[in-house]
Backbone as ProteinMPNN parsed JSONL, in Angstrom:
{"seq_chain_A": "XXXXXXXXXXXXXXXXXXXXXXXXXXXXXXXXXXXXXXXXXXXXXXXXXXXXXXXXXXXXXXXXXXXXXXXXXXXXXXX", "coords_chain_A": {"N_chain_A": [[0.847, -1.183, 0.0], [0.608, 2.208, -0.892], [2.447, 4.893, 0.625], [0.883, 7.462, 2.519], [0.784, 10.789, 1.516], [1.097, 13.724, 3.22], [-0.447, 16.772, 2.852], [-0.305, 20.413, 2.947], [-2.902, 21.363, 3.313], [-4.047, 19.135, 4.472], [-2.615, 19.057, 6.841], [-3.635, 21.367, 7.972], [-6.238, 20.488, 8.472], [-5.733, 18.473, 10.359], [-4.72, 20.031, 12.436], [-6.987, 21.579, 13.026], [-8.767, 19.638, 13.966], [-7.341, 18.082, 15.884], [-5.755, 19.87, 17.263], [-3.071, 19.989, 17.038], [-0.293, 20.249, 14.84], [0.731, 17.922, 13.376], [1.728, 15.306, 11.303], [1.468, 12.656, 12.113], [-0.889, 12.464, 13.488], [-3.008, 12.096, 11.777], [-6.164, 10.769, 11.053], [-9.339, 8.973, 10.711], [-11.237, 10.932, 11.562], [-9.991, 13.356, 11.003], [-9.801, 13.05, 8.264], [-12.532, 13.1, 7.47], [-13.17, 15.743, 8.215], [-11.415, 17.127, 6.522], [-12.406, 16.388, 3.978], [-14.923, 17.566, 4.108], [-14.189, 20.252, 4.181], [-13.01, 20.532, 1.691], [-15.239, 20.269, 0.117], [-16.621, 22.626, 0.805], [-14.874, 24.518, -0.251], [-15.252, 24.196, -2.916], [-17.659, 25.355, -3.444], [-19.74, 28.098, -4.545], [-19.969, 31.639, -3.71], [-22.67, 32.263, -3.433], [-23.739, 29.722, -2.927], [-22.455, 29.187, -0.526], [-23.611, 31.151, 1.054], [-26.224, 30.205, 1.101], [-25.816, 27.788, 2.451], [-25.051, 28.804, 4.94], [-27.479, 29.973, 5.727], [-29.0, 27.664, 6.019], [-27.815, 26.71, 8.295], [-28.582, 28.61, 10.027], [-27.389, 31.1, 10.136], [-26.517, 34.359, 8.946], [-24.712, 35.347, 6.196], [-22.292, 37.661, 4.871], [-21.913, 38.374, 1.661], [-20.107, 40.127, 0.593], [-17.734, 39.745, 1.76], [-14.602, 37.904, 1.573], [-14.346, 34.682, 0.003], [-12.928, 32.846, 1.544], [-13.239, 33.928, 4.125], [-15.976, 33.626, 4.463], [-16.157, 30.843, 4.492], [-14.68, 30.337, 6.825], [-16.382, 31.47, 8.741], [-18.588, 29.756, 8.552], [-17.351, 27.366, 9.356], [-16.647, 28.067, 11.989], [-19.144, 28.364, 13.155], [-20.119, 25.76, 12.846], [-18.394, 24.337, 14.51], [-19.158, 25.284, 17.013], [-21.805, 24.394, 17.249]], "CA_chain_A": [[0.0, 0.0, 0.0], [1.463, 3.404, -0.959], [2.47, 5.761, 1.806], [0.05, 8.654, 2.396], [1.524, 12.048, 1.517], [0.325, 14.732, 3.937], [-0.312, 18.097, 2.252], [-0.538, 21.539, 3.864], [-4.326, 21.384, 3.619], [-4.296, 18.033, 5.402], [-2.076, 19.506, 8.129], [-4.632, 22.314, 8.499], [-7.343, 19.682, 8.997], [-5.239, 17.83, 11.585], [-4.651, 21.073, 13.46], [-8.347, 21.971, 13.401], [-9.416, 18.549, 14.687], [-6.549, 17.58, 17.006], [-5.07, 20.938, 17.984], [-1.63, 19.851, 16.775], [0.011, 20.244, 13.408], [1.665, 16.818, 13.185], [1.197, 14.326, 10.35], [1.188, 11.394, 12.798], [-2.232, 12.512, 14.066], [-4.016, 11.892, 10.734], [-7.059, 9.651, 11.318], [-10.618, 9.147, 9.985], [-11.897, 12.193, 11.928], [-9.319, 14.393, 10.214], [-10.16, 12.825, 6.864], [-13.891, 13.61, 7.285], [-13.092, 17.204, 8.279], [-10.723, 17.543, 5.303], [-13.328, 16.242, 2.848], [-15.972, 18.576, 4.271], [-13.599, 21.536, 3.802], [-12.839, 20.538, 0.242], [-16.566, 20.514, -0.441], [-16.923, 24.049, 0.966], [-14.021, 25.3, -1.153], [-15.773, 24.053, -4.277], [-18.938, 26.062, -3.545], [-19.71, 29.522, -4.875], [-20.395, 32.497, -2.597], [-24.121, 32.1, -3.284], [-23.966, 28.428, -2.28], [-22.011, 29.338, 0.864], [-24.645, 31.929, 1.733], [-27.329, 29.271, 1.29], [-25.393, 26.865, 3.512], [-25.137, 29.576, 6.174], [-28.903, 30.091, 6.08], [-29.421, 26.344, 6.509], [-27.273, 26.595, 9.649], [-29.198, 29.637, 10.859], [-26.574, 32.319, 10.193], [-26.568, 35.21, 7.754], [-23.353, 35.68, 5.762], [-22.153, 38.847, 4.036], [-21.203, 37.944, 0.455], [-19.062, 41.088, 0.222], [-16.486, 39.238, 2.314], [-13.948, 36.922, 0.714], [-14.843, 33.315, 0.1], [-12.234, 32.232, 2.67], [-13.866, 34.407, 5.359], [-17.289, 32.992, 4.552], [-15.907, 29.454, 4.901], [-14.276, 30.36, 8.236], [-17.58, 31.728, 9.552], [-19.36, 28.516, 8.571], [-16.594, 26.432, 10.199], [-16.761, 28.526, 13.364], [-20.5, 28.053, 13.608], [-20.257, 24.306, 12.913], [-17.656, 23.872, 15.683], [-19.974, 25.616, 18.178], [-23.02, 23.597, 17.278]], "C_chain_A": [[0.886, 1.239, 0.0], [1.328, 4.254, 0.304], [1.658, 7.029, 1.533], [0.932, 9.899, 2.48], [0.626, 13.109, 2.142], [0.605, 16.106, 3.324], [-0.535, 19.178, 3.314], [-2.01, 21.607, 4.274], [-4.688, 20.285, 4.617], [-3.756, 18.381, 6.793], [-3.023, 20.511, 8.783], [-5.799, 21.561, 9.132], [-6.941, 19.003, 10.304], [-5.218, 18.839, 12.723], [-6.04, 21.477, 13.947], [-9.019, 20.903, 14.269], [-8.673, 18.191, 15.971], [-5.862, 18.668, 17.826], [-3.556, 20.878, 17.852], [-1.405, 19.753, 15.279], [1.076, 19.183, 13.124], [1.008, 15.737, 12.327], [0.801, 13.011, 11.02], [-0.23, 11.333, 13.365], [-3.349, 12.328, 13.034], [-4.838, 10.652, 11.061], [-8.38, 9.883, 10.582], [-11.366, 10.44, 10.324], [-11.31, 13.345, 11.117], [-9.708, 14.275, 8.742], [-11.56, 13.372, 6.571], [-13.903, 15.132, 7.266], [-12.484, 17.745, 6.988], [-11.659, 17.481, 4.096], [-14.451, 17.276, 2.903], [-15.447, 19.942, 3.832], [-13.409, 21.625, 2.302], [-14.178, 20.821, -0.433], [-16.94, 21.992, -0.33], [-16.121, 24.896, -0.01], [-14.515, 25.246, -2.594], [-17.084, 24.797, -4.49], [-18.726, 27.528, -3.935], [-20.127, 30.327, -3.646], [-21.895, 32.36, -2.354], [-24.449, 30.793, -2.568], [-23.543, 28.474, -0.816], [-23.044, 30.118, 1.677], [-25.859, 31.049, 2.046], [-27.025, 28.297, 2.433], [-25.476, 27.559, 4.874], [-26.572, 29.705, 6.644], [-29.453, 28.78, 6.609], [-28.978, 26.154, 7.964], [-27.863, 27.638, 10.597], [-28.354, 30.885, 11.033], [-26.678, 33.064, 8.873], [-25.142, 35.635, 7.418], [-23.382, 36.898, 4.845], [-21.302, 38.478, 2.821], [-20.144, 38.946, -0.009], [-17.709, 40.658, 0.766], [-15.876, 38.223, 1.353], [-14.522, 35.531, 0.963], [-14.22, 32.603, 1.304], [-12.86, 32.651, 4.005], [-15.243, 33.786, 5.545], [-17.147, 31.547, 5.035], [-15.524, 29.402, 6.374], [-15.467, 30.61, 9.157], [-18.437, 30.475, 9.659], [-18.685, 27.499, 9.482], [-16.754, 26.782, 11.669], [-18.123, 28.152, 13.943], [-20.683, 26.535, 13.776], [-19.528, 23.74, 14.133], [-18.454, 24.124, 16.961], [-21.118, 24.637, 18.354], [-22.747, 22.166, 17.358]], "O_chain_A": [[1.819, 1.327, 0.799], [0.278, 4.322, 0.943], [1.738, 7.6, 0.446], [1.729, 10.041, 3.407], [-0.475, 13.364, 1.655], [1.752, 16.551, 3.282], [-0.91, 18.875, 4.447], [-2.328, 21.874, 5.433], [-5.528, 20.482, 5.495], [-4.37, 18.038, 7.803], [-3.195, 20.506, 10.002], [-6.292, 21.943, 10.193], [-7.726, 18.964, 11.251], [-5.646, 18.539, 13.837], [-6.245, 21.693, 15.142], [-9.754, 21.23, 15.201], [-9.29, 18.016, 17.022], [-5.436, 18.421, 18.954], [-2.845, 21.648, 18.497], [-2.245, 19.228, 14.547], [2.182, 19.503, 12.688], [-0.116, 15.312, 12.592], [-0.103, 12.324, 10.545], [-0.716, 10.25, 13.689], [-4.525, 12.4, 13.391], [-4.271, 9.591, 11.319], [-8.526, 10.895, 9.896], [-12.058, 10.991, 9.468], [-12.039, 14.199, 10.61], [-9.918, 15.28, 8.063], [-11.767, 14.029, 5.551], [-14.553, 15.746, 6.42], [-12.987, 18.717, 6.425], [-11.7, 18.409, 3.288], [-14.876, 17.797, 1.872], [-16.165, 20.707, 3.188], [-13.624, 22.681, 1.707], [-14.236, 21.53, -1.437], [-17.512, 22.555, -1.263], [-16.63, 25.884, -0.54], [-14.23, 26.139, -3.392], [-17.573, 24.862, -5.618], [-17.67, 28.109, -3.684], [-20.584, 29.759, -2.654], [-22.343, 32.342, -1.207], [-25.327, 30.756, -1.706], [-24.193, 27.873, 0.039], [-23.317, 29.793, 2.832], [-26.443, 31.142, 3.126], [-27.882, 28.024, 3.273], [-25.926, 26.958, 5.85], [-26.851, 29.562, 7.834], [-30.269, 28.767, 7.531], [-29.673, 25.52, 8.759], [-27.672, 27.566, 11.811], [-28.571, 31.653, 11.97], [-26.9, 32.465, 7.821], [-24.447, 36.213, 8.254], [-24.36, 37.138, 4.137], [-20.093, 38.289, 2.95], [-19.364, 38.643, -0.912], [-16.666, 41.129, 0.311], [-16.542, 37.741, 0.437], [-15.106, 35.26, 2.012], [-14.897, 31.849, 2.001], [-12.996, 31.83, 4.912], [-15.631, 33.458, 6.666], [-17.916, 31.087, 5.878], [-15.988, 28.523, 7.101], [-15.55, 30.023, 10.236], [-18.956, 30.164, 10.731], [-19.348, 26.844, 10.286], [-16.972, 25.901, 12.501], [-18.226, 27.684, 15.077], [-21.321, 26.083, 14.727], [-19.991, 22.767, 14.73], [-18.442, 23.305, 17.88], [-21.367, 24.124, 19.445], [-23.678, 21.361, 17.391]]}, "name": "protein", "num_of_chains": 1, "seq": "XXXXXXXXXXXXXXXXXXXXXXXXXXXXXXXXXXXXXXXXXXXXXXXXXXXXXXXXXXXXXXXXXXXXXXXXXXXXXXX"}
């Protein structure tokens, strides 16, 4: 089986889930978080705004896409 190559984005997911930025902490929880983030990055601002409304928050589309994603992530971590 080929060795898994950990990318910067994967390290970001590990840090968000585990609180540490170490490749050794990669697990299924990190993988799920990573896949969810990839899905958000593929959405348009309008789709992100819709997702925010589904979660019960109102997003300002004048902000950058990255900021909209961070707001959604922040809300999802709380809930």
